[in-house]
Amino acid sequence: LGIELPDVSACLFLLGDVDGLMDRPPEQSGTKLIEQWIPSDGLRGTHASDIDVTGGILLKAQCASMIANSVDHVWLLNGREPNRMLDAVVRGVAVGTKVLSERPS
């Protein structure tokens, strides 16, 4: 919908157990949040299709990167932290991962 509806200025992907894209699997020690991500930076991850029917983080990141080419503010956020959603939409700054466009500025 983010790329099919006119005048969409923000798109949020709400995650269940993490704050956004992480630099390694979240269960590993020393995991850090990737605050800004551009698809050309790449992303490593796995998909456990036997337990995850939503496509996992890789599918979410892929969809977010496509939307970021049309929508200015695309975020992957912890959906269990409602204030972060408001921060992203109202202030343009939030704890999470902002997905940047590959398009030239």
Coordinates of N, CA and C in Angstrom, one line a residue:
L1 N 0.8 -1.2 0.0 CA 0.0 0.0 0.0 C 0.8 1.3 0.0
G2 N 2.0 1.2 0.6 CA 2.9 2.4 0.7 C 3.3 2.9 -0.6
I3 N 3.4 2.1 -1.6 CA 3.8 2.6 -2.9 C 2.6 2.7 -3.9
E4 N 1.4 2.3 -3.5 CA 0.3 2.3 -4.4 C -0.7 3.5 -4.0
L5 N -0.7 3.9 -2.8 CA -1.5 5.0 -2.4 C -0.8 6.4 -2.6
P6 N -1.5 7.4 -3.0 CA -0.8 8.7 -3.2 C -0.6 9.4 -1.8
D7 N 0.4 10.2 -1.8 CA 0.7 11.1 -0.6 C 1.0 10.3 0.7
V8 N 1.6 9.1 0.6 CA 2.0 8.4 1.8 C 3.4 9.0 2.2
S9 N 3.5 9.4 3.4 CA 4.8 10.0 3.8 C 5.6 9.2 4.8
A10 N 4.9 8.2 5.4 CA 5.6 7.3 6.3 C 5.0 5.9 6.2
C11 N 5.9 4.9 6.4 CA 5.5 3.5 6.5 C 6.3 2.8 7.6
L12 N 5.6 2.2 8.5 CA 6.2 1.5 9.6 C 6.0 0.0 9.6
F13 N 7.1 -0.7 9.8 CA 7.1 -2.1 9.9 C 7.2 -2.4 11.4
L14 N 6.2 -3.0 12.0 CA 6.3 -3.3 13.4 C 6.8 -4.7 13.7
L15 N 7.9 -4.8 14.4 CA 8.5 -6.0 14.8 C 8.1 -6.4 16.2
G16 N 8.2 -7.7 16.5 CA 7.7 -8.2 17.7 C 8.7 -8.2 18.9
D17 N 9.9 -8.6 18.6 CA 10.9 -8.9 19.7 C 12.2 -8.1 19.6
V18 N 12.3 -7.3 18.6 CA 13.6 -6.5 18.4 C 13.3 -5.0 18.1
D19 N 14.3 -4.2 18.3 CA 14.1 -2.7 18.0 C 14.2 -2.3 16.6
G20 N 14.7 -3.2 15.7 CA 14.8 -2.9 14.3 C 15.8 -3.9 13.7
L21 N 16.5 -3.5 12.6 CA 17.5 -4.4 12.1 C 18.7 -4.5 13.0
M22 N 19.2 -5.7 13.2 CA 20.3 -5.9 14.1 C 21.6 -6.3 13.3
D23 N 22.7 -6.1 13.8 CA 24.0 -6.4 13.1 C 24.3 -7.9 13.1
R24 N 23.6 -8.7 13.9 CA 23.7 -10.1 13.9 C 22.4 -10.7 14.6
P25 N 22.2 -11.9 14.6 CA 21.0 -12.5 15.3 C 20.8 -11.9 16.7
P26 N 19.6 -11.5 17.0 CA 19.4 -10.8 18.3 C 19.8 -11.7 19.6
E27 N 19.8 -13.0 19.4 CA 20.1 -13.8 20.6 C 21.6 -13.9 20.8
Q28 N 22.4 -13.4 19.9 CA 23.8 -13.4 20.1 C 24.3 -12.3 21.0
S29 N 25.3 -12.5 21.8 CA 25.8 -11.4 22.7 C 26.4 -10.3 21.8
G30 N 26.3 -9.1 22.3 CA 26.9 -7.9 21.6 C 26.2 -7.4 20.4
T31 N 24.9 -7.9 20.2 CA 24.1 -7.4 19.1 C 23.8 -6.0 19.2
K32 N 24.0 -5.3 18.1 CA 23.7 -3.8 18.0 C 22.7 -3.5 17.0
L33 N 21.9 -2.4 17.3 CA 20.9 -1.9 16.4 C 21.5 -1.2 15.2
I34 N 21.0 -1.5 14.0 CA 21.4 -0.7 12.8 C 20.5 0.4 12.7
E35 N 20.9 1.7 13.0 CA 20.0 2.8 13.1 C 19.5 3.3 11.7
Q36 N 20.4 3.2 10.7 CA 20.0 3.6 9.3 C 20.5 2.5 8.4
W37 N 19.7 2.0 7.5 CA 20.1 1.0 6.6 C 19.7 1.3 5.2
I38 N 20.7 1.1 4.3 CA 20.4 1.3 2.9 C 20.7 -0.1 2.3
P39 N 19.8 -0.6 1.4 CA 19.8 -2.0 0.9 C 21.2 -2.4 0.3
S40 N 21.9 -1.4 -0.3 CA 23.2 -1.8 -0.8 C 24.2 -2.2 0.2
D41 N 23.9 -1.9 1.5 CA 24.8 -2.3 2.6 C 24.7 -3.8 2.8
G42 N 23.6 -4.4 2.3 CA 23.4 -5.8 2.5 C 22.8 -6.2 3.8
L43 N 22.4 -7.4 4.0 CA 21.8 -7.8 5.3 C 21.9 -9.4 5.3
R44 N 22.4 -9.9 6.4 CA 22.5 -11.3 6.6 C 21.4 -11.7 7.5
G45 N 20.8 -12.9 7.3 CA 19.8 -13.4 8.2 C 19.3 -14.7 7.8
T46 N 18.5 -15.3 8.6 CA 17.9 -16.6 8.3 C 16.4 -16.5 8.4
H47 N 15.7 -17.5 7.8 CA 14.3 -17.6 7.9 C 13.9 -19.0 8.3
A48 N 13.3 -19.1 9.5 CA 12.8 -20.4 10.0 C 11.4 -20.6 9.5
S49 N 11.2 -21.1 8.3 CA 9.9 -21.2 7.8 C 8.9 -22.2 8.5
D50 N 9.5 -23.1 9.3 CA 8.7 -23.9 10.1 C 8.0 -23.2 11.3
I51 N 8.5 -22.1 11.7 CA 7.8 -21.4 12.8 C 7.5 -19.9 12.4
D52 N 8.0 -19.4 11.4 CA 7.7 -18.0 11.0 C 6.9 -17.9 9.7
V53 N 5.7 -17.6 9.8 CA 4.8 -17.5 8.6 C 4.8 -16.1 8.0
T54 N 5.5 -15.1 8.6 CA 5.4 -13.8 8.1 C 6.6 -13.4 7.2
G55 N 7.5 -14.3 6.9 CA 8.6 -14.1 6.0 C 9.9 -13.7 6.7
G56 N 9.9 -13.5 7.9 CA 11.1 -13.1 8.6 C 11.6 -11.7 8.3
I57 N 12.7 -11.4 8.9 CA 13.3 -10.0 8.8 C 13.8 -9.7 7.4
L58 N 14.3 -10.7 6.7 CA 14.8 -10.5 5.3 C 13.7 -10.0 4.4
L59 N 12.5 -10.6 4.5 CA 11.4 -10.2 3.6 C 10.9 -8.8 4.0
K60 N 10.8 -8.5 5.3 CA 10.4 -7.2 5.8 C 11.4 -6.1 5.3
A61 N 12.7 -6.4 5.4 CA 13.7 -5.5 4.9 C 13.6 -5.3 3.4
Q62 N 13.4 -6.3 2.7 CA 13.2 -6.2 1.2 C 12.0 -5.4 0.8
C63 N 10.9 -5.6 1.5 CA 9.7 -4.8 1.2 C 9.9 -3.3 1.6
A64 N 10.6 -3.1 2.8 CA 10.9 -1.8 3.2 C 11.8 -1.0 2.3
S65 N 12.7 -1.7 1.7 CA 13.6 -1.1 0.7 C 12.9 -0.7 -0.5
M66 N 12.0 -1.5 -1.0 CA 11.2 -1.1 -2.2 C 10.3 0.1 -1.9
I67 N 9.7 0.1 -0.7 CA 8.8 1.3 -0.3 C 9.6 2.5 -0.1
A68 N 10.9 2.4 0.4 CA 11.7 3.6 0.6 C 12.1 4.3 -0.7
N69 N 11.9 3.7 -1.8 CA 12.1 4.4 -3.1 C 11.0 5.3 -3.4
S70 N 9.9 5.2 -2.7 CA 8.7 6.0 -3.0 C 8.2 6.8 -1.8
V71 N 8.6 6.4 -0.6 CA 8.1 7.0 0.6 C 9.3 7.5 1.4
D72 N 9.2 8.7 1.9 CA 10.4 9.4 2.6 C 10.8 8.7 3.9
H73 N 9.8 8.3 4.7 CA 10.1 7.8 6.0 C 9.6 6.4 6.2
V74 N 10.6 5.5 6.1 CA 10.3 4.0 6.3 C 11.1 3.5 7.5
W75 N 10.4 2.9 8.4 CA 11.0 2.5 9.6 C 10.7 1.0 9.9
L76 N 11.6 0.3 10.6 CA 11.4 -1.0 11.2 C 11.5 -0.7 12.7
L77 N 10.4 -0.9 13.4 CA 10.4 -0.6 14.8 C 9.9 -1.7 15.7
N78 N 10.1 -1.7 17.0 CA 9.6 -2.6 17.9 C 8.1 -2.2 18.1
G79 N 7.2 -3.1 17.7 CA 5.8 -2.8 17.8 C 5.2 -2.9 19.2
R80 N 6.0 -3.3 20.1 CA 5.6 -3.4 21.5 C 6.0 -2.1 22.3
E81 N 6.5 -1.1 21.6 CA 6.9 0.2 22.1 C 6.1 1.3 21.4
P82 N 4.8 1.5 21.8 CA 4.0 2.4 21.0 C 4.5 3.8 20.8
N83 N 5.3 4.3 21.8 CA 5.8 5.7 21.7 C 6.8 5.8 20.6
R84 N 7.5 4.7 20.2 CA 8.4 4.8 19.1 C 7.7 5.0 17.8
M85 N 6.5 4.5 17.6 CA 5.7 4.7 16.4 C 5.4 6.2 16.3
L86 N 5.0 6.8 17.4 CA 4.7 8.3 17.4 C 5.9 9.1 17.1
D87 N 7.0 8.7 17.8 CA 8.3 9.4 17.5 C 8.7 9.4 16.0
A88 N 8.5 8.2 15.4 CA 8.9 8.1 14.0 C 8.1 9.0 13.1
V89 N 6.8 9.0 13.4 CA 5.8 9.7 12.5 C 5.8 11.2 12.8
V90 N 5.8 11.6 14.0 CA 5.7 13.0 14.4 C 7.0 13.7 14.4
R91 N 8.1 13.1 15.0 CA 9.4 13.7 15.1 C 10.4 13.3 14.0
G92 N 10.1 12.2 13.4 CA 11.1 11.7 12.4 C 12.3 11.1 12.9
V93 N 12.3 10.9 14.2 CA 13.4 10.3 14.9 C 12.9 9.2 15.9
A94 N 13.4 8.0 15.9 CA 12.9 7.0 16.8 C 14.0 6.0 17.1
V95 N 13.8 5.2 18.1 CA 14.7 4.0 18.4 C 14.2 3.0 17.4
G96 N 15.0 2.6 16.4 CA 14.6 1.7 15.4 C 15.5 1.8 14.2
T97 N 15.2 1.2 13.1 CA 16.0 1.3 11.9 C 15.2 2.1 10.9
K98 N 15.9 3.2 10.4 CA 15.3 4.0 9.3 C 15.9 3.4 8.0
V99 N 15.0 3.0 7.1 CA 15.4 2.5 5.8 C 15.6 3.6 4.8
L100 N 16.7 3.7 4.2 CA 17.0 4.8 3.3 C 16.9 4.3 1.9
S101 N 16.6 5.2 1.0 CA 16.3 4.9 -0.4 C 17.7 4.7 -1.2
E102 N 17.6 3.9 -2.2 CA 18.7 3.8 -3.1 C 18.7 4.9 -4.2
R103 N 17.6 5.6 -4.3 CA 17.4 6.6 -5.4 C 18.3 7.8 -5.1
P104 N 18.8 8.4 -6.1 CA 19.6 9.6 -6.0 C 18.8 10.7 -5.3
S105 N 19.4 11.5 -4.4 CA 18.7 12.6 -3.8 C 18.5 13.8 -4.7

